Tab-separated table of C-alpha atoms in Angstrom:
chain	number	residue	atom	x	y	z
A	245	MET	CA	-110.245	18.914	6.679
A	246	ARG	CA	-109.644	15.881	8.086
A	247	TRP	CA	-107.272	13.011	7.211
A	248	SER	CA	-106.325	9.450	7.176
A	249	VAL	CA	-103.785	6.765	6.151
A	250	GLN	CA	-106.692	4.836	4.033
A	251	ILE	CA	-109.872	5.486	2.854
A	252	PRO	CA	-112.464	6.477	4.968
A	253	SER	CA	-114.946	3.880	6.178
A	254	SER	CA	-118.736	4.213	4.935
A	255	SER	CA	-119.004	4.952	9.276
A	256	TRP	CA	-116.784	7.121	9.496
A	257	GLN	CA	-117.861	9.020	6.093
A	258	ASP	CA	-121.304	8.835	7.526
A	259	GLU	CA	-120.456	10.827	10.975
A	260	PHE	CA	-118.258	13.490	9.185
A	261	LEU	CA	-121.368	13.932	6.885
A	262	THR	CA	-123.582	14.193	10.019
A	263	GLN	CA	-121.421	16.346	11.226
A	264	GLN	CA	-120.633	19.072	8.094
A	265	LYS	CA	-124.383	19.404	7.550
A	266	GLU	CA	-125.661	21.588	9.649
A	267	LYS	CA	-122.156	24.181	8.952
A	268	ASN	CA	-122.629	27.307	7.308
A	269	PHE	CA	-120.477	27.596	3.478
A	270	SER	CA	-116.760	29.264	4.896
A	271	TYR	CA	-116.920	31.992	2.390
A	272	GLY	CA	-119.235	34.751	1.387
A	273	TYR	CA	-120.281	35.438	-2.213
A	274	VAL	CA	-122.127	32.041	-2.553
A	275	GLY	CA	-123.022	31.611	-5.954
A	276	GLY	CA	-120.793	33.717	-7.276
A	277	THR	CA	-119.609	31.316	-9.731
A	278	LYS	CA	-122.616	32.489	-11.754
A	279	GLY	CA	-121.315	35.699	-11.952
A	280	LYS	CA	-118.377	37.718	-11.821
A	281	PHE	CA	-116.025	35.841	-9.186
A	282	PRO	CA	-115.068	38.251	-6.147
A	283	GLN	CA	-111.853	39.740	-5.574
A	284	GLY	CA	-109.325	38.384	-3.745
A	285	PHE	CA	-109.417	34.979	-4.282
A	286	ASP	CA	-107.933	32.703	-6.897
A	287	HIS	CA	-109.942	32.933	-10.127
A	288	ASP	CA	-109.453	29.511	-12.851
A	289	GLN	CA	-111.824	29.247	-15.734
A	290	ASN	CA	-110.997	26.346	-18.338
A	291	LYS	CA	-112.877	24.559	-21.269
A	292	VAL	CA	-112.059	21.833	-23.769
A	293	LEU	CA	-114.368	20.288	-26.452
A	294	LEU	CA	-115.212	16.579	-25.384
A	295	GLY	CA	-116.691	16.199	-29.050
A	296	GLN	CA	-120.133	17.038	-30.717
A	297	GLY	CA	-123.656	16.329	-31.070
A	298	GLU	CA	-126.491	15.030	-28.460
A	299	ALA	CA	-125.164	11.442	-27.674
A	300	CYS	CA	-122.146	13.486	-26.150
A	301	PHE	CA	-123.837	15.962	-24.200
A	302	ALA	CA	-126.238	13.160	-23.313
A	303	LYS	CA	-122.808	11.390	-22.190
A	304	ALA	CA	-121.376	13.780	-20.932
A	305	LYS	CA	-124.649	14.764	-18.408
A	306	GLN	CA	-124.733	11.204	-17.305
A	307	CYS	CA	-120.724	11.699	-15.753
A	308	ILE	CA	-121.570	14.643	-14.052
A	309	GLN	CA	-124.300	13.107	-12.628
A	310	ARG	CA	-122.634	10.484	-10.859
A	311	TRP	CA	-119.211	12.324	-10.113
A	312	TYR	CA	-117.011	10.562	-12.959
A	313	MET	CA	-115.426	13.694	-13.323
A	314	PHE	CA	-113.206	13.506	-10.409
A	315	PRO	CA	-110.879	10.976	-11.260
A	316	SER	CA	-111.031	7.541	-9.438
A	317	SER	CA	-107.315	7.599	-9.290
A	318	TRP	CA	-106.678	9.782	-6.512
A	319	THR	CA	-109.979	11.273	-5.612
A	320	LEU	CA	-113.667	9.781	-4.060
A	321	ILE	CA	-116.896	10.895	-3.764
A	322	PHE	CA	-119.145	10.249	-0.977
A	323	PRO	CA	-121.876	9.160	-0.549
A	324	LYS	CA	-121.641	7.567	-3.693
A	325	GLN	CA	-123.509	8.751	-6.448
A	326	SER	CA	-124.628	11.786	-4.249
A	327	ALA	CA	-127.714	13.478	-6.248
A	328	ILE	CA	-127.418	16.584	-7.657
A	329	GLN	CA	-129.569	18.769	-6.195
A	330	LYS	CA	-128.934	21.999	-4.178
A	331	ASP	CA	-128.015	21.815	-0.654
A	332	THR	CA	-126.941	18.520	-1.106
A	333	THR	CA	-123.773	17.549	1.698
A	334	VAL	CA	-120.838	15.673	0.071
A	335	GLY	CA	-117.538	14.505	1.114
A	336	MET	CA	-114.699	15.168	-1.379
A	337	ALA	CA	-111.159	13.303	-0.186
A	338	PHE	CA	-107.854	13.285	-2.330
A	339	ARG	CA	-104.894	11.366	-2.236
A	340	LEU	CA	-101.775	13.012	-1.728
A	341	LEU	CA	-98.268	11.386	-0.384
A	342	GLY	CA	-99.736	8.413	0.878
A	343	ILE	CA	-102.660	10.235	2.765
A	344	TRP	CA	-106.408	10.907	2.428
A	345	TRP	CA	-107.336	14.398	2.597
A	346	VAL	CA	-111.583	14.737	3.663
A	347	ASN	CA	-113.246	18.462	2.873
A	348	SER	CA	-117.023	18.772	2.634
A	349	CYS	CA	-118.761	20.496	0.097
A	350	ARG	CA	-122.301	21.625	-0.348
A	351	ILE	CA	-124.678	22.359	-3.594
A	352	VAL	CA	-125.021	25.618	-3.688
A	353	TYR	CA	-127.084	25.732	-7.419
A	354	THR	CA	-127.603	23.190	-10.216
A	355	ILE	CA	-128.813	24.217	-14.248
A	356	GLU	CA	-130.460	21.662	-15.813
A	357	GLU	CA	-131.295	23.399	-19.938
A	358	LEU	CA	-131.982	21.786	-22.673
A	359	HIS	CA	-128.305	21.583	-23.670
A	360	ARG	CA	-126.566	22.614	-20.254
A	361	PHE	CA	-126.231	20.923	-17.414
A	362	GLY	CA	-124.197	21.406	-14.360
A	363	PHE	CA	-123.880	22.592	-10.608
A	364	ALA	CA	-121.597	24.589	-8.308
A	365	TYR	CA	-120.480	23.220	-4.886
A	366	GLY	CA	-119.165	25.486	-2.061
A	367	THR	CA	-116.927	24.838	0.464
A	368	LEU	CA	-117.987	23.801	4.186
A	369	PRO	CA	-115.498	24.633	7.439
A	370	ALA	CA	-114.519	21.103	7.213
A	371	HIS	CA	-112.225	22.163	3.427
A	372	ILE	CA	-108.874	23.278	3.154
A	373	GLU	CA	-109.487	26.091	0.502
A	374	ARG	CA	-112.809	28.329	0.862
A	375	GLY	CA	-114.968	29.077	-2.586
A	376	GLU	CA	-116.984	27.337	-5.355
A	377	GLU	CA	-116.401	25.234	-7.882
A	378	LEU	CA	-118.589	24.685	-11.217
A	379	PHE	CA	-118.771	21.931	-13.343
A	380	LEU	CA	-120.143	22.737	-16.262
A	381	VAL	CA	-121.407	20.475	-19.782
A	382	GLU	CA	-122.888	22.613	-23.051
A	383	MET	CA	-123.747	22.089	-26.406
A	384	ASP	CA	-123.322	25.415	-28.702
A	385	GLU	CA	-125.145	25.944	-31.438
A	386	GLU	CA	-122.691	23.882	-33.812
A	387	GLY	CA	-123.459	21.207	-31.540
A	388	LYS	CA	-119.987	21.003	-30.345
A	389	VAL	CA	-119.950	19.928	-26.496
A	390	TRP	CA	-117.662	21.448	-23.677
A	391	TYR	CA	-116.596	20.926	-20.391
A	392	HIS	CA	-116.380	23.958	-17.362
A	393	ILE	CA	-114.614	23.431	-14.779
A	394	GLN	CA	-115.062	27.413	-13.037
A	395	ALA	CA	-113.436	28.401	-9.796
A	396	PHE	CA	-112.768	31.125	-7.216
A	397	SER	CA	-110.940	29.379	-3.843
A	398	LYS	CA	-108.058	30.615	-1.416
A	399	PRO	CA	-106.217	28.727	1.468
A	400	ARG	CA	-108.111	28.449	4.489
A	401	HIS	CA	-106.136	25.923	6.581
A	402	TRP	CA	-102.573	27.351	7.213
A	403	LEU	CA	-100.467	23.813	5.260
A	404	VAL	CA	-102.058	25.295	1.759
A	405	ARG	CA	-101.663	28.679	2.844
A	406	LEU	CA	-97.786	27.369	3.205
A	407	GLY	CA	-97.492	25.552	0.032
A	408	TYR	CA	-99.809	28.114	-1.736
A	409	TRP	CA	-97.534	26.840	-5.180
A	410	PHE	CA	-97.989	23.760	-4.837
A	411	ALA	CA	-102.035	23.796	-3.607
A	412	ARG	CA	-102.125	25.506	-7.071
A	413	SER	CA	-100.428	23.006	-9.308
A	414	GLN	CA	-102.573	20.300	-7.200
A	415	GLN	CA	-105.709	21.910	-8.824
A	416	ARG	CA	-104.738	22.193	-12.296
A	417	ARG	CA	-103.578	18.468	-12.085
A	418	PHE	CA	-107.614	17.731	-10.818
A	419	VAL	CA	-108.579	19.975	-13.861
A	420	GLN	CA	-106.678	18.202	-16.410
A	421	HIS	CA	-107.275	14.949	-14.913
A	422	SER	CA	-111.093	15.526	-14.968
A	423	PHE	CA	-110.999	17.143	-19.023
A	424	GLU	CA	-109.427	13.275	-19.252
A	425	VAL	CA	-111.993	11.250	-17.252
A	426	MET	CA	-114.353	12.819	-19.444
A	427	LYS	CA	-113.034	13.306	-22.721
A	428	SER	CA	-112.459	9.363	-22.216
A	429	PHE	CA	-115.996	8.413	-20.952
A	430	CYS	CA	-117.590	10.576	-24.020
A	431	LEU	CA	-115.550	8.515	-26.104
A	432	LYS	CA	-115.892	5.075	-24.836
A	433	GLY	CA	-119.134	5.809	-22.878
A	434	ASN	CA	-118.355	4.139	-19.875
A	435	GLN	CA	-116.036	3.555	-17.190
């Protein structure tokens, strides 16, 4: 984890990602969001109804493909619109208390089926947490389109362990804001 008082420059982002690309995941159970979550981690399983039908599903899929589910008012993914494919390494920054906290993640697996689309990414050593998070949209048999965020995590950095309750509240904040972004995108079709 690194931090900065301003949005990291492109050259800073490039240097950070170059350093992270060869790093191993910072946790065991890689791919654990596919099945039973491992013990010793916080487990989060959240979903929200986005709408109905193929058009809604197509918009939700597009939103994930473009990483729009990250609220732009206080989060940043770099490089922008990184490919949703296994082994893609990304930086994920969030602004809190006037500081940009920069973390690294790598896509563990992707899901691309007729009515299911998404991916899971896992933490690398330059992340304040250890764990994995799944972002998934799916259309059920009734045509309802659901957005899922599922994760298992635990603190890695001492600041997160110290402020555990606050870190958990920020994880819940992210989920709620991500749900709002997805619902808005699916209703309006653009952002």
